[in-house]
Amino acid sequence: MASFRYALRDTFRLLFRHWGLSLLTLLTAASVLYILGFTALFALNVRHMVSRVEGGLVVQAYLKKGALPDDLLAKLKAIPVVTSLKTISPDEAIERLRAKLGNQARAVTLLGENPLPWSVEVSVTKAEYITPLVRDLMIFPSVEEVLYSGKLVERLSVISRTASGVSGAILVLTMVISALVIFNTIRIAIYSRKEEIEVMLLIGATKTYISLPFVFQGLLLGAGGALLAVAGLWATYASAVAAIRSSLVFLDIIVNRQVLFQFFFLLFSFGATLGWICSWLAVHRFTSRAMRPR
Amino acid sequence: MDIRLSGVTKMFEPDIIALEDLYLSVDKGEFVYLVGTTGSGKTTLLRLLSREYLPTRGQITVGDKNLRKISRREIPFYRRDVGVVFQDYRLLPNRTVFENIAFVLEAMGIPPRIVQNRANEVIDQVGLWRRRFLNPPQLSGGEQQRVAIARAMANSPSIFLADEPTGNLDVRTSEEIMRLLLSVNAAGTTVIVATHDRYLVDAYRQRLVELHNGRLKRDEHRGRYDIDGEL
Ligand SMILES: Nc1ncnc2c1ncn2[C@@H]1O[C@H](COP(=O)(O)OP(=O)(O)O)[C@@H](O)[C@H]1O
Ligand SMILES: [Mg+2]
């Protein structure tokens, strides 16, 4: 247990005796994680907006005259990607028509008995699910006609897939770059203690004993950097939300607190883990090399 | 612990032979001078004994351990039983004398109270009590050498290796260092001192092993630095 106490003491010694280097590592981690978080938030919002538009797409299925929608509803409810179902009775349909026609609404009365059929409006989560849905609907016995905007659906599918792909790729790239930057910063910090580590190995300190303070240090600096990044992102995002609400109202950005909290927590964990793993790798590599007999 | 070298050759790639076909036995509690001109292989031999190097050929056993066969995980524990005074001291420049000695004991997981007592004890033994809170760069060469010796003594090793411990020191300081090494030996520790300090070797005669171009040239009980009859 004494070893653990020495390790903690040495962690703070590392942090504060070489505070310049610690500060540099902290700020590097903070900036890199800020950029990562910013990219991730941007990607999340793009996906959010695309999926909002996709969710707004509606397929209308008109039933054959006299057919009731119950069978169709049962079938549609069983499809997991269906997000909303709305049944429109002939009476409602005629009301809608009246409302649309406005002052020529009286013409509707000329129709005599209501000629409109039951219809169902279906929404799904993603544009790419629409084409198969339409195919299913068309072969359904009680369905007379299916209406949807085909061209728009195709384009949206493409945009959605591209957006996911591009934002995913950028995110992975940013993650790799942040890992590399943090790894190298920590490696430099460890390299500056080269002499000390070598002497410790020569006098019989174990690799674990030597590594612990560096690993703790990496964990603390990673977590600290992540906290700074989260604070910065919070401020940036809050002002972005305010700006969008006042001028770009049509942009539908994520304001759900729970989602944002989860996101920031994830970023924080990522930073802490990254600091921990990077310092472990760096010090492990270093000691293994120094230990290798010639 | 007894030290046995049999047929030890150490080569550095591609064709530098630092030690060649060396047979040597040192019994527990012996004091041995390792002499020879620079480049004769003294440092290489000490580094083989501290397991910094592996022999290219031959076997080295220390106690019941074959140094070729001990695993990486065992090396730290082996080294704790071998105190080394390096030719260039290898002190940590930004730690005090006390810290330089205490960290060896701490690395072994010894509790703080005992570390403090033991570190103070060896600091007193090497006569640096008043300088215990100074950093190595503030000390003279002889004082730094004594810190290095105190550090190697701290965990009471069975084997004590010193590489030219009086290298750059004046005669009086060298004698102080020598008396320290003899006191370490008197406590039962095997001591091997690499040196080309003619004066010391002749003033404090002990077993003398001479290397020449990596080969064993002489192994004499209470030998003199120069071969009798030679100038
Ligand atoms: N790490 C090394 N790489 C290559 N050659 C070395 C190395 N260490 C020692 N040597 C060579 O081995 C020979 C013996 O060196 P060393 O053991 O340092 O001698 P000494 O300590 O007696 O002066 C020298 O010729 C030296 O150049
Ligand atoms: Mg040498």
Coordinates of C-alpha atoms and ligand atoms in Angstrom, one line a residue:
Chain A
M1 CA 0.0 0.0 0.0
A2 CA 3.0 2.3 0.6
S3 CA 3.7 2.0 -3.1
F4 CA 0.3 3.3 -4.0
R5 CA 0.8 6.3 -1.8
Y6 CA 4.2 7.0 -3.3
A7 CA 2.6 6.7 -6.8
L8 CA -0.1 9.3 -5.8
R9 CA 2.6 11.6 -4.4
D10 CA 4.7 11.2 -7.5
T11 CA 1.7 11.9 -9.7
F12 CA 1.3 15.3 -8.1
R13 CA 5.0 15.9 -8.2
L14 CA 4.9 15.2 -12.0
L15 CA 1.9 17.5 -12.4
F16 CA 3.2 20.5 -10.4
R17 CA 7.0 20.3 -10.6
H18 CA 6.7 20.3 -14.3
W19 CA 3.7 22.5 -14.4
G20 CA 4.6 24.1 -17.7
L21 CA 4.6 20.7 -19.4
S22 CA 1.4 19.7 -17.6
L23 CA -0.3 22.9 -18.6
L24 CA 0.8 22.3 -22.2
T25 CA -0.6 18.8 -22.2
L26 CA -3.8 19.9 -20.5
L27 CA -4.4 22.7 -23.1
T28 CA -3.5 20.4 -26.0
A29 CA -5.9 17.8 -24.7
A30 CA -8.6 20.5 -24.2
S31 CA -8.2 21.9 -27.7
V32 CA -8.1 18.6 -29.4
L33 CA -11.2 17.4 -27.5
Y34 CA -12.9 20.7 -28.2
I35 CA -12.4 20.2 -31.9
L36 CA -13.5 16.6 -31.6
G37 CA -16.6 17.6 -29.7
F38 CA -17.4 20.3 -32.1
T39 CA -17.2 17.9 -35.0
A40 CA -19.3 15.4 -33.3
L41 CA -22.0 18.0 -32.4
F42 CA -22.1 19.2 -35.9
A43 CA -22.4 15.6 -37.2
L44 CA -25.1 14.9 -34.7
N45 CA -27.1 18.0 -35.8
V46 CA -26.8 17.2 -39.5
R47 CA -28.1 13.7 -38.8
H48 CA -30.8 15.1 -36.6
M49 CA -32.0 17.6 -39.3
V50 CA -31.9 15.0 -42.1
S51 CA -33.9 12.6 -40.0
R52 CA -36.4 15.3 -39.1
V53 CA -37.0 15.9 -42.8
E54 CA -37.2 12.2 -43.5
G55 CA -39.6 11.6 -40.7
G56 CA -41.8 14.3 -42.2
L57 CA -42.3 12.4 -45.5
V58 CA -45.7 11.0 -45.8
V59 CA -47.0 8.2 -47.9
Q60 CA -50.8 8.3 -48.6
A61 CA -52.6 5.1 -49.3
Y62 CA -56.2 5.4 -50.7
L63 CA -58.3 2.4 -50.1
K64 CA -60.8 0.9 -52.5
K65 CA -64.3 2.3 -52.3
G66 CA -66.1 0.7 -49.4
A67 CA -63.0 -1.0 -47.9
L68 CA -62.2 -0.4 -44.2
P69 CA -58.7 0.4 -43.1
D70 CA -58.5 -2.2 -40.2
D71 CA -56.5 -4.9 -42.1
L72 CA -54.1 -2.4 -43.4
L73 CA -53.6 -0.7 -40.1
A74 CA -52.8 -4.1 -38.4
K75 CA -50.2 -4.8 -41.1
L76 CA -48.6 -1.4 -40.9
K77 CA -48.4 -1.4 -37.1
A78 CA -46.3 -4.6 -37.3
I79 CA -43.6 -2.7 -39.3
P80 CA -41.0 -1.4 -36.8
V81 CA -39.7 1.6 -39.0
V82 CA -43.2 3.1 -39.2
T83 CA -43.3 6.1 -36.9
S84 CA -46.8 7.4 -37.3
L85 CA -50.1 6.2 -38.8
K86 CA -53.0 8.4 -39.4
T87 CA -56.4 7.2 -40.6
I88 CA -58.6 9.6 -42.5
S89 CA -62.2 8.7 -42.8
P90 CA -64.3 9.7 -45.8
D91 CA -66.0 12.3 -43.6
E92 CA -62.8 13.9 -42.6
A93 CA -61.6 13.8 -46.2
I94 CA -64.6 15.7 -47.3
E95 CA -64.1 18.2 -44.6
R96 CA -60.5 18.7 -45.8
L97 CA -61.7 19.2 -49.3
R98 CA -64.2 21.8 -48.1
A99 CA -61.5 23.7 -46.2
K100 CA -59.3 23.6 -49.3
L101 CA -61.9 24.9 -51.7
G102 CA -62.9 27.8 -49.4
N103 CA -65.7 29.8 -50.9
Q104 CA -66.3 27.3 -53.6
A105 CA -67.0 24.7 -50.9
R106 CA -70.6 24.5 -51.9
A107 CA -69.6 22.6 -55.0
V108 CA -68.9 19.7 -52.8
T109 CA -72.5 19.3 -52.0
L110 CA -73.1 18.7 -55.7
L111 CA -71.2 15.4 -55.3
G112 CA -74.2 14.0 -53.5
E113 CA -73.2 11.0 -51.5
N114 CA -69.6 11.2 -50.2
P115 CA -67.5 9.6 -53.0
L116 CA -64.2 9.7 -51.1
P117 CA -62.6 6.5 -49.8
W118 CA -60.8 5.8 -46.5
S119 CA -57.1 6.7 -46.6
V120 CA -54.1 6.1 -44.4
E121 CA -51.1 8.5 -44.0
V122 CA -47.8 6.6 -43.1
S123 CA -44.5 8.1 -41.9
V124 CA -41.3 6.2 -41.5
T125 CA -37.9 6.9 -39.8
K126 CA -35.8 7.1 -43.0
A127 CA -36.4 8.0 -46.6
E128 CA -34.8 4.7 -47.8
Y129 CA -37.7 2.7 -46.2
I130 CA -40.3 4.5 -48.3
T131 CA -39.8 2.7 -51.6
P132 CA -40.2 -0.8 -50.0
L133 CA -43.2 0.5 -48.1
V134 CA -44.8 1.8 -51.2
R135 CA -44.3 -1.5 -52.9
D136 CA -45.9 -3.4 -50.1
L137 CA -48.9 -1.0 -50.1
M138 CA -49.5 -1.3 -53.8
I139 CA -50.0 -5.1 -53.6
F140 CA -52.2 -4.9 -50.6
P141 CA -55.7 -6.0 -51.7
S142 CA -57.7 -3.2 -50.2
V143 CA -55.4 -0.5 -51.5
E144 CA -56.5 1.4 -54.6
E145 CA -53.8 4.0 -55.0
V146 CA -50.6 5.1 -53.3
L147 CA -49.4 8.7 -53.4
Y148 CA -45.8 9.9 -52.5
S149 CA -43.2 12.1 -53.9
G150 CA -40.8 9.7 -55.4
K151 CA -38.1 12.0 -56.7
L152 CA -37.8 13.7 -53.3
V153 CA -37.6 10.4 -51.5
E154 CA -34.7 9.2 -53.7
R155 CA -32.8 12.4 -53.3
L156 CA -33.3 12.4 -49.5
S157 CA -32.1 8.9 -49.3
V158 CA -28.9 9.8 -51.0
I159 CA -28.4 13.0 -48.9
S160 CA -29.1 11.0 -45.8
R161 CA -26.7 8.3 -46.6
T162 CA -24.0 10.8 -47.7
A163 CA -24.5 12.9 -44.6
S164 CA -24.1 9.8 -42.3
G165 CA -21.1 8.6 -44.2
V166 CA -19.3 11.9 -44.4
S167 CA -20.0 12.9 -40.8
G168 CA -19.0 9.5 -39.6
A169 CA -15.8 9.5 -41.5
I170 CA -14.9 13.0 -40.3
L171 CA -15.7 11.9 -36.7
V172 CA -13.5 8.9 -36.9
L173 CA -10.7 10.9 -38.4
T174 CA -10.9 13.5 -35.7
M175 CA -10.9 10.8 -33.1
V176 CA -7.8 9.2 -34.5
I177 CA -6.1 12.6 -34.8
S178 CA -6.9 13.6 -31.2
A179 CA -5.6 10.2 -30.0
L180 CA -2.4 10.7 -31.9
V181 CA -1.9 14.3 -30.7
I182 CA -2.5 13.4 -27.1
F183 CA -0.3 10.3 -27.3
N184 CA 2.6 12.3 -28.7
T185 CA 2.2 15.1 -26.1
I186 CA 2.3 12.6 -23.3
R187 CA 5.2 10.8 -24.9
I188 CA 7.1 14.0 -25.0
A189 CA 6.3 14.5 -21.3
I190 CA 7.5 11.0 -20.5
Y191 CA 10.6 11.4 -22.6
S192 CA 11.6 14.5 -20.6
R193 CA 11.7 12.1 -17.6
K194 CA 13.9 9.7 -19.5
E195 CA 16.9 9.9 -17.2
E196 CA 14.8 9.4 -14.1
I197 CA 13.0 6.4 -15.5
E198 CA 16.2 4.8 -16.6
V199 CA 17.8 5.2 -13.1
M200 CA 14.7 3.8 -11.5
L201 CA 14.9 0.7 -13.7
L202 CA 18.5 0.2 -12.9
I203 CA 18.0 0.4 -9.2
G204 CA 15.2 -2.3 -9.3
A205 CA 11.9 -0.4 -9.6
T206 CA 9.3 -2.5 -11.3
K207 CA 7.7 -1.3 -14.5
T208 CA 4.3 -1.0 -12.7
Y209 CA 5.7 1.2 -10.0
I210 CA 7.4 3.5 -12.6
S211 CA 4.3 3.6 -14.8
L212 CA 1.6 4.4 -12.2
P213 CA 2.3 8.1 -11.7
F214 CA 2.5 8.6 -15.5
V215 CA -0.8 6.8 -16.0
F216 CA -2.5 8.7 -13.2
Q217 CA -1.1 11.9 -14.7
G218 CA -2.4 11.0 -18.1
L219 CA -5.8 10.2 -16.7
L220 CA -6.0 13.5 -14.8
L221 CA -4.8 15.6 -17.7
G222 CA -7.2 13.8 -20.1
A223 CA -10.1 14.3 -17.8
G224 CA -9.1 17.9 -17.0
G225 CA -8.7 18.6 -20.7
A226 CA -12.1 17.1 -21.4
L227 CA -13.8 19.2 -18.7
L228 CA -12.3 22.3 -20.3
A229 CA -13.5 21.2 -23.7
V230 CA -17.0 20.5 -22.4
A231 CA -17.1 23.9 -20.8
G232 CA -16.0 25.5 -24.0
L233 CA -18.4 23.5 -26.1
W234 CA -21.3 24.3 -23.7
A235 CA -20.7 28.0 -24.2
T236 CA -20.3 27.8 -27.9
Y237 CA -23.4 25.6 -28.3
A238 CA -25.5 27.8 -26.1
S239 CA -24.7 30.9 -28.1
A240 CA -25.2 28.9 -31.4
V241 CA -28.7 27.9 -30.2
A242 CA -29.5 31.5 -29.3
A243 CA -28.3 32.8 -32.6
I244 CA -30.2 30.2 -34.6
R245 CA -33.4 30.8 -32.6
S246 CA -33.3 34.5 -33.4
S247 CA -32.4 34.4 -37.1
L248 CA -32.3 30.9 -38.6
V249 CA -35.6 29.6 -37.2
F250 CA -36.0 27.0 -39.9
L251 CA -32.8 25.2 -38.7
D252 CA -33.9 22.4 -36.4
I253 CA -30.9 21.9 -34.0
I254 CA -30.7 19.6 -31.0
V255 CA -31.8 21.3 -27.8
N256 CA -32.8 18.2 -25.9
R257 CA -30.9 18.5 -22.6
Q258 CA -30.7 14.8 -21.9
V259 CA -29.2 14.1 -25.3
L260 CA -26.7 17.0 -24.8
F261 CA -25.8 15.8 -21.2
Q262 CA -25.2 12.3 -22.5
F263 CA -23.1 13.6 -25.3
F264 CA -20.9 15.7 -22.9
F265 CA -20.5 12.9 -20.5
L266 CA -19.4 10.7 -23.4
L267 CA -16.8 13.3 -24.5
F268 CA -15.5 13.5 -20.9
S269 CA -15.2 9.8 -20.6
F270 CA -13.5 9.6 -23.9
G271 CA -10.9 12.3 -22.9
A272 CA -10.2 10.6 -19.6
T273 CA -9.9 7.1 -21.2
L274 CA -7.7 8.5 -23.9
G275 CA -5.3 10.2 -21.4
W276 CA -5.1 7.0 -19.5
I277 CA -4.5 4.6 -22.4
C278 CA -2.1 7.0 -24.2
S279 CA 0.1 7.4 -21.1
W280 CA 0.0 3.7 -20.4
L281 CA 1.1 2.9 -23.9
A282 CA 3.8 5.6 -24.0
V283 CA 5.4 4.7 -20.7
H284 CA 5.1 0.9 -21.4
R285 CA 6.8 1.4 -24.7
F286 CA 9.5 3.4 -23.1
T287 CA 10.2 1.1 -20.2
S288 CA 10.1 -2.0 -22.3
R289 CA 12.8 -0.5 -24.5
A290 CA 14.9 0.6 -21.6
M291 CA 14.6 -2.9 -20.0
R292 CA 15.7 -4.8 -23.1
P293 CA 19.2 -6.2 -22.4
R294 CA 21.9 -5.8 -24.9
Chain B
M1 CA 26.1 -14.9 -3.1
D2 CA 28.8 -16.4 -5.2
I3 CA 29.4 -15.1 -8.7
R4 CA 30.5 -17.5 -11.4
L5 CA 31.4 -16.7 -15.0
S6 CA 32.3 -19.5 -17.3
G7 CA 33.4 -18.9 -20.9
V8 CA 31.8 -15.5 -21.0
T9 CA 32.2 -13.6 -24.2
K10 CA 30.5 -10.2 -24.9
M11 CA 30.5 -8.8 -28.4
F12 CA 29.0 -5.6 -29.7
E13 CA 27.8 -5.9 -33.2
P14 CA 29.3 -6.4 -35.6
D15 CA 32.8 -7.2 -34.5
I16 CA 33.7 -5.5 -31.3
I17 CA 34.8 -8.0 -28.7
A18 CA 34.5 -6.4 -25.3
L19 CA 35.1 -9.6 -23.2
E20 CA 36.4 -12.9 -24.5
D21 CA 36.1 -16.3 -22.9
L22 CA 36.3 -15.2 -19.4
Y23 CA 36.3 -17.6 -16.4
L24 CA 36.0 -16.0 -13.0
S25 CA 34.7 -17.0 -9.5
V26 CA 34.0 -14.5 -6.7
D27 CA 32.9 -15.9 -3.4
K28 CA 30.5 -14.4 -1.0
G29 CA 32.0 -11.6 1.0
E30 CA 35.1 -11.1 -1.2
F31 CA 36.6 -7.8 -2.1
V32 CA 37.9 -7.7 -5.7
Y33 CA 39.7 -5.0 -7.7
L34 CA 39.0 -5.1 -11.4
V35 CA 41.8 -3.3 -13.1
G36 CA 42.9 -2.7 -16.7
T37 CA 43.4 0.1 -19.1
T38 CA 40.3 1.9 -20.5
G39 CA 38.6 -0.2 -23.0
S40 CA 39.7 -3.4 -21.4
G41 CA 36.1 -4.5 -20.6
K42 CA 35.7 -3.5 -16.9
T43 CA 32.4 -1.6 -17.3
T44 CA 31.1 -4.3 -19.7
L45 CA 31.7 -7.0 -17.0
L46 CA 29.9 -4.9 -14.3
R47 CA 27.0 -4.4 -16.7
L48 CA 26.8 -8.1 -17.3
L49 CA 26.5 -8.6 -13.6
S50 CA 23.7 -6.1 -13.2
R51 CA 21.9 -7.7 -16.1
E52 CA 22.0 -4.6 -18.3
Y53 CA 23.8 -6.8 -20.8
L54 CA 23.4 -10.4 -21.7
P55 CA 26.5 -12.4 -22.5
T56 CA 27.0 -13.3 -26.2
R57 CA 28.3 -16.7 -25.1
G58 CA 28.9 -18.4 -21.8
Q59 CA 27.1 -18.5 -18.5
I60 CA 26.9 -16.2 -15.6
T61 CA 25.4 -17.4 -12.3
V62 CA 24.9 -15.3 -9.2
G63 CA 23.8 -17.3 -6.2
D64 CA 21.4 -19.8 -7.7
K65 CA 20.3 -17.6 -10.5
N66 CA 21.5 -18.0 -14.1
L67 CA 21.4 -14.4 -15.4
R68 CA 20.6 -15.7 -18.9
K69 CA 17.5 -17.4 -17.6
I70 CA 15.9 -14.9 -15.2
S71 CA 12.7 -13.5 -16.6
R72 CA 12.0 -9.9 -17.3
R73 CA 9.7 -9.8 -14.3
E74 CA 12.4 -11.0 -12.0
I75 CA 15.0 -8.5 -13.1
P76 CA 13.9 -5.6 -10.8
F77 CA 14.0 -8.0 -7.8
Y78 CA 17.4 -9.3 -8.9
R79 CA 18.7 -5.7 -9.2
R80 CA 17.5 -4.9 -5.7
D81 CA 20.1 -7.3 -4.4
V82 CA 22.9 -5.7 -6.5
G83 CA 24.0 -2.2 -5.5
V84 CA 25.6 -0.4 -8.4
V85 CA 27.7 2.8 -8.3
F86 CA 27.7 4.0 -11.8
Q87 CA 30.8 5.6 -13.5
D88 CA 28.8 8.7 -14.1
Y89 CA 26.9 8.6 -10.8
R90 CA 23.5 8.8 -12.4
L91 CA 22.0 10.9 -9.6
L92 CA 18.7 12.7 -10.2
P93 CA 19.8 16.4 -10.4
N94 CA 16.6 18.0 -9.3
R95 CA 16.1 15.8 -6.2
T96 CA 17.8 16.3 -2.9
V97 CA 20.4 14.0 -1.5
F98 CA 17.7 12.6 0.8
E99 CA 15.3 12.0 -2.0
N100 CA 17.9 10.5 -4.3
I101 CA 18.4 7.8 -1.6
A102 CA 14.8 7.5 -0.4
F103 CA 13.4 6.8 -3.8
V104 CA 15.3 3.5 -4.1
L105 CA 13.7 2.3 -0.9
E106 CA 10.3 3.7 -1.9
A107 CA 10.4 1.8 -5.1
M108 CA 10.6 -1.4 -3.1
G109 CA 7.4 -0.6 -1.4
I110 CA 8.9 0.1 2.0
P111 CA 6.7 2.3 4.3
P112 CA 7.7 6.0 4.7
R113 CA 8.8 5.7 8.4
I114 CA 11.3 3.0 7.6
V115 CA 12.5 4.7 4.4
Q116 CA 13.2 7.8 6.4
N117 CA 15.2 6.0 9.1
R118 CA 17.2 4.0 6.6
A119 CA 17.9 6.9 4.3
N120 CA 19.1 9.0 7.2
E121 CA 21.2 6.2 8.4
V122 CA 23.2 5.7 5.2
I123 CA 23.5 9.5 4.7
D124 CA 25.1 9.7 8.1
Q125 CA 27.3 6.8 7.3
V126 CA 28.7 8.5 4.2
G127 CA 29.1 11.7 6.1
L128 CA 26.6 13.9 4.2
W129 CA 24.2 14.6 7.0
R130 CA 24.5 18.4 6.7
R131 CA 24.1 18.2 3.0
R132 CA 21.0 16.0 2.9
F133 CA 18.7 18.7 1.6
L134 CA 21.1 19.9 -1.2
N135 CA 20.7 18.8 -4.8
P136 CA 23.6 16.9 -6.5
P137 CA 24.7 19.9 -8.7
Q138 CA 25.4 21.8 -5.5
L139 CA 27.8 19.1 -4.3
S140 CA 31.5 18.4 -5.0
G141 CA 32.5 15.4 -7.1
G142 CA 33.5 13.5 -4.0
E143 CA 30.2 14.3 -2.3
Q144 CA 28.3 13.2 -5.4
Q145 CA 30.2 9.9 -5.4
R146 CA 29.3 9.4 -1.8
V147 CA 25.6 10.0 -2.5
A148 CA 25.9 7.3 -5.3
I149 CA 27.5 4.9 -2.8
A150 CA 24.9 5.7 -0.2
R151 CA 22.1 5.0 -2.7
A152 CA 23.7 1.6 -3.7
M153 CA 24.0 0.7 0.0
A154 CA 20.5 1.7 1.0
N155 CA 18.8 -1.6 0.5
S156 CA 21.7 -3.6 1.9
P157 CA 22.5 -5.6 -1.3
S158 CA 24.4 -8.8 -1.2
I159 CA 26.6 -7.6 -4.1
F160 CA 28.1 -4.2 -4.5
L161 CA 29.5 -3.0 -7.8
A162 CA 31.5 0.2 -8.2
D163 CA 32.7 1.5 -11.6
E164 CA 35.8 3.7 -11.1
P165 CA 34.5 5.3 -7.9
T166 CA 37.6 7.4 -7.5
G167 CA 37.9 8.3 -11.1
N168 CA 38.2 12.1 -10.8
L169 CA 38.9 12.5 -7.1
D170 CA 42.0 13.6 -5.3
V171 CA 44.0 11.2 -3.1
R172 CA 42.4 12.2 0.2
T173 CA 38.9 12.0 -1.1
S174 CA 39.7 8.7 -2.8
E175 CA 40.9 7.3 0.5
E176 CA 37.6 8.3 2.1
I177 CA 35.7 6.5 -0.6
M178 CA 37.9 3.5 -0.3
R179 CA 37.3 3.3 3.4
L180 CA 33.5 3.4 2.7
L181 CA 33.8 0.5 0.3
L182 CA 35.8 -1.5 2.8
S183 CA 33.2 -0.9 5.5
V184 CA 30.5 -2.1 3.1
N185 CA 32.6 -5.2 2.5
A186 CA 33.2 -5.6 6.2
A187 CA 29.5 -6.0 6.7
G188 CA 29.6 -9.2 4.6
T189 CA 28.8 -7.7 1.1
T190 CA 30.7 -8.9 -1.9
V191 CA 32.4 -5.9 -3.4
I192 CA 33.8 -5.5 -6.9
V193 CA 35.5 -2.3 -7.8
A194 CA 36.6 -1.4 -11.3
T195 CA 39.4 1.0 -11.1
H196 CA 42.7 2.1 -12.6
D197 CA 43.7 3.9 -9.4
R198 CA 47.2 2.5 -8.9
Y199 CA 47.7 4.3 -5.6
L200 CA 44.6 2.8 -4.0
V201 CA 45.2 -0.6 -5.3
D202 CA 48.7 -0.7 -3.8
A203 CA 47.7 1.1 -0.6
Y204 CA 44.8 -1.2 0.2
R205 CA 45.8 -4.6 -1.2
Q206 CA 43.1 -7.0 -2.0
R207 CA 42.3 -9.6 -4.6
L208 CA 43.2 -8.2 -8.0
V209 CA 41.7 -9.2 -11.4
E210 CA 43.3 -7.7 -14.4
L211 CA 41.7 -7.5 -17.8
H212 CA 43.5 -6.8 -21.0
N213 CA 41.6 -6.4 -24.3
G214 CA 38.7 -8.3 -22.8
R215 CA 40.8 -11.2 -21.7
L216 CA 41.7 -12.2 -18.2
K217 CA 45.4 -11.3 -17.7
R218 CA 45.9 -11.8 -14.0
D219 CA 44.0 -13.0 -10.9
E220 CA 46.1 -12.5 -7.7
H221 CA 45.5 -12.6 -4.1
R222 CA 46.6 -9.2 -2.5
G223 CA 48.1 -8.3 -5.9
R224 CA 49.9 -5.1 -6.7
Y225 CA 48.8 -2.8 -9.6
D226 CA 52.0 -3.4 -11.6
I227 CA 53.2 -6.9 -12.3
D228 CA 56.3 -7.5 -10.1
G229 CA 59.4 -7.1 -12.2
E230 CA 57.6 -4.8 -14.7
L231 CA 58.1 -1.1 -14.4
Ligands
LIG1 N1 27.4 -0.4 -25.8 C1 28.5 -0.6 -26.5 N2 28.5 -0.7 -27.8 C2 29.6 -1.0 -28.5 N3 30.8 -1.2 -28.0 C3 30.9 -1.1 -26.7 C4 29.8 -0.8 -25.8 N4 30.2 -0.9 -24.6 C5 31.5 -1.1 -24.6 N5 31.9 -1.2 -25.9 C6 33.3 -1.5 -26.3 O1 33.8 -2.6 -25.5 C7 35.1 -2.4 -25.1 C8 35.2 -2.4 -23.6 O2 34.6 -1.2 -23.0 P1 34.4 -1.0 -21.5 O3 33.8 -2.2 -20.9 O4 33.6 0.2 -21.3 O5 35.9 -0.8 -21.0 P2 36.4 -0.1 -19.7 O6 35.2 0.1 -18.7 O7 37.4 -1.1 -19.1 O8 37.0 1.1 -20.1 C9 35.5 -1.0 -25.7 O9 36.3 -1.3 -26.8 C10 34.2 -0.4 -26.0 O10 34.4 0.4 -27.1
MG2 MG 34.5 1.8 -17.9

